[in-house]
Short mmCIF file of C-alpha atoms and ligand atoms in Angstrom, two decimals:
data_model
loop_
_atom_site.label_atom_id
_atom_site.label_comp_id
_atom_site.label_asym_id
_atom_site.label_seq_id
_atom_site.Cartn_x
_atom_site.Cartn_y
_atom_site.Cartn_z
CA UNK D 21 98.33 101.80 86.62
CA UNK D 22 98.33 105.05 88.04
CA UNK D 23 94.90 106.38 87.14
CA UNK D 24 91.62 106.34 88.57
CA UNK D 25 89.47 104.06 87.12
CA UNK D 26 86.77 105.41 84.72
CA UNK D 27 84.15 105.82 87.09
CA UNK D 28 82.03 108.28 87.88
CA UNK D 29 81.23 107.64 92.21
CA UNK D 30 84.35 108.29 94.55
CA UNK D 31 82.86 106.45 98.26
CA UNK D 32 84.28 107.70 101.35
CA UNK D 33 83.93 105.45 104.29
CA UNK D 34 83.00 106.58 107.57
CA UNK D 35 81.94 104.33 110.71
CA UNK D 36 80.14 106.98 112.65
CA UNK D 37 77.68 107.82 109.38
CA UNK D 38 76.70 103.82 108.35
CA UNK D 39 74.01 103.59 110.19
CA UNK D 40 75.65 100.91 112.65
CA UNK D 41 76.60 98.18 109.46
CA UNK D 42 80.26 99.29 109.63
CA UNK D 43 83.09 100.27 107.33
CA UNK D 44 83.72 96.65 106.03
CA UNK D 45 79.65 95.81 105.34
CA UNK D 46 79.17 99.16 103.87
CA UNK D 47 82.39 98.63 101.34
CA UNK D 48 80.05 95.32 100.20
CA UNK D 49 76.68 96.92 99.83
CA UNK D 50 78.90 100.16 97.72
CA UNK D 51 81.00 97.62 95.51
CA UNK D 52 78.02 95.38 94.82
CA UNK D 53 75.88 98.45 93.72
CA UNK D 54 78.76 98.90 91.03
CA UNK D 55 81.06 101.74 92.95
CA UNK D 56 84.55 101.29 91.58
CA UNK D 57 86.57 103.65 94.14
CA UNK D 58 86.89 103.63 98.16
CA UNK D 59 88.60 105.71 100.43
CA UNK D 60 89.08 104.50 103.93
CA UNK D 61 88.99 107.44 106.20
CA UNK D 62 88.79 106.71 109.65
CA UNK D 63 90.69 109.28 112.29
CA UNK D 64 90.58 108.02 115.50
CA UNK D 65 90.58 104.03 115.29
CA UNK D 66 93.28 101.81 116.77
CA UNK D 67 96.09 101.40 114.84
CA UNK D 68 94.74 97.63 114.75
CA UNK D 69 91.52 98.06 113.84
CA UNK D 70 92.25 100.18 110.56
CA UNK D 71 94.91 97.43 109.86
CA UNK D 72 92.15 94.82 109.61
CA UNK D 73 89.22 96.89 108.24
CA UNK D 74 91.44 97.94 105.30
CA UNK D 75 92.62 94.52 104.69
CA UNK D 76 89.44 93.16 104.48
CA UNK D 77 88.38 96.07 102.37
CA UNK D 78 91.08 95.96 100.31
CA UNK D 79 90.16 92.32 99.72
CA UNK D 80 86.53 93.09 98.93
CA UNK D 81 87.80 95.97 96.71
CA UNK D 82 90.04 93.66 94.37
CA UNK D 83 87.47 90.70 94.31
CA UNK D 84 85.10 93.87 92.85
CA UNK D 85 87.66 95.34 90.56
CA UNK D 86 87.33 97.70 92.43
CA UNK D 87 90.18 101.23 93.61
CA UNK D 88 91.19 100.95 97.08
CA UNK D 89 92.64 104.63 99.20
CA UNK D 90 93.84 105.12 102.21
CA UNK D 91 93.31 108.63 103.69
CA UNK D 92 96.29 110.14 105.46
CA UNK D 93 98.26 107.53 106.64
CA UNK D 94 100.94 106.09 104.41
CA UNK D 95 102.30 103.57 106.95
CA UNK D 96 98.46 102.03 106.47
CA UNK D 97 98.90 102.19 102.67
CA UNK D 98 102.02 100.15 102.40
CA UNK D 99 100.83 97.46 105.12
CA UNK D 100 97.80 97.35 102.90
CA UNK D 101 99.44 97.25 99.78
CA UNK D 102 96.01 100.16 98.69
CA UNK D 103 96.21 101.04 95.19
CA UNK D 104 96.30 104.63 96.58
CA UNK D 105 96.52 107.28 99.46
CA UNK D 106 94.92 110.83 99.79
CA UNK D 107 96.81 113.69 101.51
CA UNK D 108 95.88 116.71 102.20
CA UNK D 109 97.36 120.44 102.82
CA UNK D 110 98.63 119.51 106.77
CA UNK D 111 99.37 115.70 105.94
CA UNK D 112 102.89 114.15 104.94
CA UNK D 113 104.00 116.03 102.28
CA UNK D 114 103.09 114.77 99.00
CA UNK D 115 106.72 115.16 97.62
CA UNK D 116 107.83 112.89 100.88
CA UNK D 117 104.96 110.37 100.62
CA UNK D 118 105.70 109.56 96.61
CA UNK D 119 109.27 108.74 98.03
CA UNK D 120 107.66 106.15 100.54
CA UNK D 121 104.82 104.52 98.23
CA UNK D 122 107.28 104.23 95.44
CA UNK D 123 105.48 104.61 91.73
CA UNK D 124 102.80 102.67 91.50
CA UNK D 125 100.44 103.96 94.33
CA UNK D 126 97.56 106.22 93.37
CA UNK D 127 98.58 109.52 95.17
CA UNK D 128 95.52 111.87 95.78
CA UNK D 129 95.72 115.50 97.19
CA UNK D 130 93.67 117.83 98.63
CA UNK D 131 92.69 121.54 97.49
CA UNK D 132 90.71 123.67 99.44
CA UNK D 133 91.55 127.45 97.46
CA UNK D 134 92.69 128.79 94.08
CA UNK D 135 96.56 129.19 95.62
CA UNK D 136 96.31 125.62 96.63
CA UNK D 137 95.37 124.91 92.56
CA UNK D 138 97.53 126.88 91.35
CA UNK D 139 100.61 125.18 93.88
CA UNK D 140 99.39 121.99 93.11
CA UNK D 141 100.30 122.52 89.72
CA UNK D 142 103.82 122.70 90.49
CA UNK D 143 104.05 119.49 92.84
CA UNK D 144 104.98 116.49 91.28
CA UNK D 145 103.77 112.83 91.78
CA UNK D 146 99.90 113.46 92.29
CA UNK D 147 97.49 111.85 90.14
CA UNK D 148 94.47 113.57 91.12
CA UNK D 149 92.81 116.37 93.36
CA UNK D 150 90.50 116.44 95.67
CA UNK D 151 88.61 120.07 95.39
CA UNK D 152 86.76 121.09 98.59
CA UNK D 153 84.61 121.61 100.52
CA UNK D 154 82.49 122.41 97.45
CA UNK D 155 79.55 122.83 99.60
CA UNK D 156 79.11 123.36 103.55
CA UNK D 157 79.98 119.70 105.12
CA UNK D 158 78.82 118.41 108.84
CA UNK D 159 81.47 115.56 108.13
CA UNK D 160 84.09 117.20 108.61
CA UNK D 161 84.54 119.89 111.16
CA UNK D 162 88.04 121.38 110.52
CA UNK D 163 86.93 121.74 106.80
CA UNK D 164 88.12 125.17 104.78
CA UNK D 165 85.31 128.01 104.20
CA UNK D 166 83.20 125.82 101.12
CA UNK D 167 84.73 127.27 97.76
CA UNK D 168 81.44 126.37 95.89
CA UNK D 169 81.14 126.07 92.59
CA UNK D 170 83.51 128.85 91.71
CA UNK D 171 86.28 126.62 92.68
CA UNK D 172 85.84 123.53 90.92
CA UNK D 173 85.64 126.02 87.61
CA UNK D 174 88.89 127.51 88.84
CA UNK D 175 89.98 123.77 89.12
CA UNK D 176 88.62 122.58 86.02
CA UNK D 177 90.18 125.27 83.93
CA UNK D 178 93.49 125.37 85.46
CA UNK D 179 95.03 122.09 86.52
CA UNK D 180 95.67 119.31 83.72
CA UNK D 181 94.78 116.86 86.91
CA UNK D 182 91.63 114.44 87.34
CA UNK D 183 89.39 116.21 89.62
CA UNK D 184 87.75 115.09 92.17
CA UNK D 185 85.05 117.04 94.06
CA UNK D 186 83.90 116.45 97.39
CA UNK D 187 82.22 118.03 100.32
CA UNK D 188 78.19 118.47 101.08
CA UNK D 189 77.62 116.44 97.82
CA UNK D 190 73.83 115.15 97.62
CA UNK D 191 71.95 114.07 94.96
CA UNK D 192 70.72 117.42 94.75
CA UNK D 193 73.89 118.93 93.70
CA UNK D 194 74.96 116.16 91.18
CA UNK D 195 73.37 117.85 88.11
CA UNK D 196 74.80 121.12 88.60
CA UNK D 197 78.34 119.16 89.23
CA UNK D 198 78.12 117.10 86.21
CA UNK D 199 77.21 119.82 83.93
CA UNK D 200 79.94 121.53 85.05
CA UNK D 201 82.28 119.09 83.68
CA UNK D 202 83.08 117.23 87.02
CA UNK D 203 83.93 113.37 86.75
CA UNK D 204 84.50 112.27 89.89
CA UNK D 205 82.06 113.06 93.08
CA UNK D 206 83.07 111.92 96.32
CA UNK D 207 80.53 112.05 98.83
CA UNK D 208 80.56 110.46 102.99
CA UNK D 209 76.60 110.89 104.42
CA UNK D 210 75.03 110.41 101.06
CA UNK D 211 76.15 107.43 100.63
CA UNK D 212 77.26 105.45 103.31
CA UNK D 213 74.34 107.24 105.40
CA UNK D 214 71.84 105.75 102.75
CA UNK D 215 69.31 103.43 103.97
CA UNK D 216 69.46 101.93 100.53
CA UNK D 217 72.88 102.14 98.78
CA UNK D 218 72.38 100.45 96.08
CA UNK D 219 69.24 102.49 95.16
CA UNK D 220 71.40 105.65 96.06
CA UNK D 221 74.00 104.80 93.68
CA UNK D 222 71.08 103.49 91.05
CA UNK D 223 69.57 107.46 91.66
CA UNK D 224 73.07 109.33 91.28
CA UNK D 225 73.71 107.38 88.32
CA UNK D 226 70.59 108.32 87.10
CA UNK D 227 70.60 111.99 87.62
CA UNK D 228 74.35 111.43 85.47
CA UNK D 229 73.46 110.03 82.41
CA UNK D 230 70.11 112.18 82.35
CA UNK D 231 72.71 115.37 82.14
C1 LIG F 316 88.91 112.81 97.61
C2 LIG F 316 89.26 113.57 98.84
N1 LIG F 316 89.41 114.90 98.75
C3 LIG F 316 89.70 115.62 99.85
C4 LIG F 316 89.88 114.99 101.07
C5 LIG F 316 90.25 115.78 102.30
O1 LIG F 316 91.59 115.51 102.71
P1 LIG F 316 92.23 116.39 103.90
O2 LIG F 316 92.15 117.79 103.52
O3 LIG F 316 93.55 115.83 104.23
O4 LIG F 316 91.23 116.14 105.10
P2 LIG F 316 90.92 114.77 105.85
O5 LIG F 316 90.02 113.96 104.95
O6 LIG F 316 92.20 114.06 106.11
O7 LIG F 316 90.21 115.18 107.08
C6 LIG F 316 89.71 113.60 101.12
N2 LIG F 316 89.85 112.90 102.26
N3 LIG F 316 89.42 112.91 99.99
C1 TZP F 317 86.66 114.49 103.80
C2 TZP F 317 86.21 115.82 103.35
N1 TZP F 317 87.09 116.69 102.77
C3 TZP F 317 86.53 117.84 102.41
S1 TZP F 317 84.88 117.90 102.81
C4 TZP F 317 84.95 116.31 103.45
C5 TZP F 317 83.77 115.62 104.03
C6 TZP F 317 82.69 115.36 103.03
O1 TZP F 317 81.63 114.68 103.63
P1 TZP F 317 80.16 114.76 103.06
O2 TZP F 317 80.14 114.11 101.72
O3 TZP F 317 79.34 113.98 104.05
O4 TZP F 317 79.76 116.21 103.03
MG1 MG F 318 94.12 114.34 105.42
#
């Protein structure tokens, strides 16, 4: 089915922030602590290394229940069978990529201004958007300007889309998020940087249901 599941907790995998346990150890300790979706994001790994990190977190990710994305690359989607891909503004153009995946995939795409919103709404085949950087990110350095929280209103108001926020998302920031009407918070560092990700995800979920 192409929805995201009815979570709250989007996890974006990243080698160089786990703290040395990996992207396929880190995709246990998330899905054990109850996260339900996981993008695989990794830029600059052999082509045969992201093969078998994202089958074995595919694996993990069904055995959980769990929604498994591939960032960018939708070559790695199809080998991996995900249940989705994400794309962004300078990727394979989501148009093109819905031809490739066929109609079952998950497609995901990225919005970094009001124009991009408001294009968005006229693109068909995406299921969701990503809405960023909210905040000012370290994770990514060829990030847009951070559209704050003025965006994801902007977002919120005018696209009939699931939205997705992402970008320098702490726990600080997930009250002011979840007031706002956000579902879906995807955060890299905070999570996969935790030293404890299960009592991460415990404290995020916390912060939610307290709002
Ligand atoms: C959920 C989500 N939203 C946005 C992005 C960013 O995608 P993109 O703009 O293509 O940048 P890269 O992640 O490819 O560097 C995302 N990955 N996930
Ligand atoms: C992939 C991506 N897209 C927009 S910001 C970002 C990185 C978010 O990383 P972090 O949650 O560590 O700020
Ligand atoms: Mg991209």
């Amino acid at each position: 089915m192409r929805t995201l599941p009815d979570t709250d907790i989007y996890a974006v995998l990243s080698d160089e922030y786990s703290r040395g346990r990996g992207n396929v150890e880190t995709a246990r300790l998330l899905l054990e602590a109850g996260v339900k979706i996981i993008q695989y994001r990794e830029k600059n790994f052999a082509v045969q290394r992201r093969l078998e990190e994202c089958t074995a977190v595919k694996r993990l990710c069904a055995a959980h229940g769990a929604c498994f994305i591939i960032n960018d690359d939708v070559d790695l989607a199809r080998a991996v069978q995900a249940d989705g891909l994400h794309l962004g503004q300078s990727d394979t153009r989501p148009e093109e990529a819905r031809r490739l995946i066929g109609d079952k995939m998950l497609l995901g795409y990225s919005v970094t201004t009001q124009y991009e919103i408001d294009r968005a709404k006229n693109i068909p085949g995406i299921d969701y958007l990503g809405v960023g950087p909210v905040f000012a990110t370290g994770t990514k350095p060829d990030a847009a300007s951070p559209g704050g929280l003025a965006l994801l209103d902007y977002a919120l108001a005018n696209s009939d889309r699931p939205i997705v926020a992402i970008g320098g998302i702490k726990l600080e920031q997930v009250t002011a998020l979840t007031r706002r009407g956000v579902r879906y918070l995807a955060m890299v560092s905070e999570l996969v940087g935790a030293e404890d990700i299960r009592q991460k995800v415990v404290d995020i979920r916390a912060v939610i249901a307290g709002c």
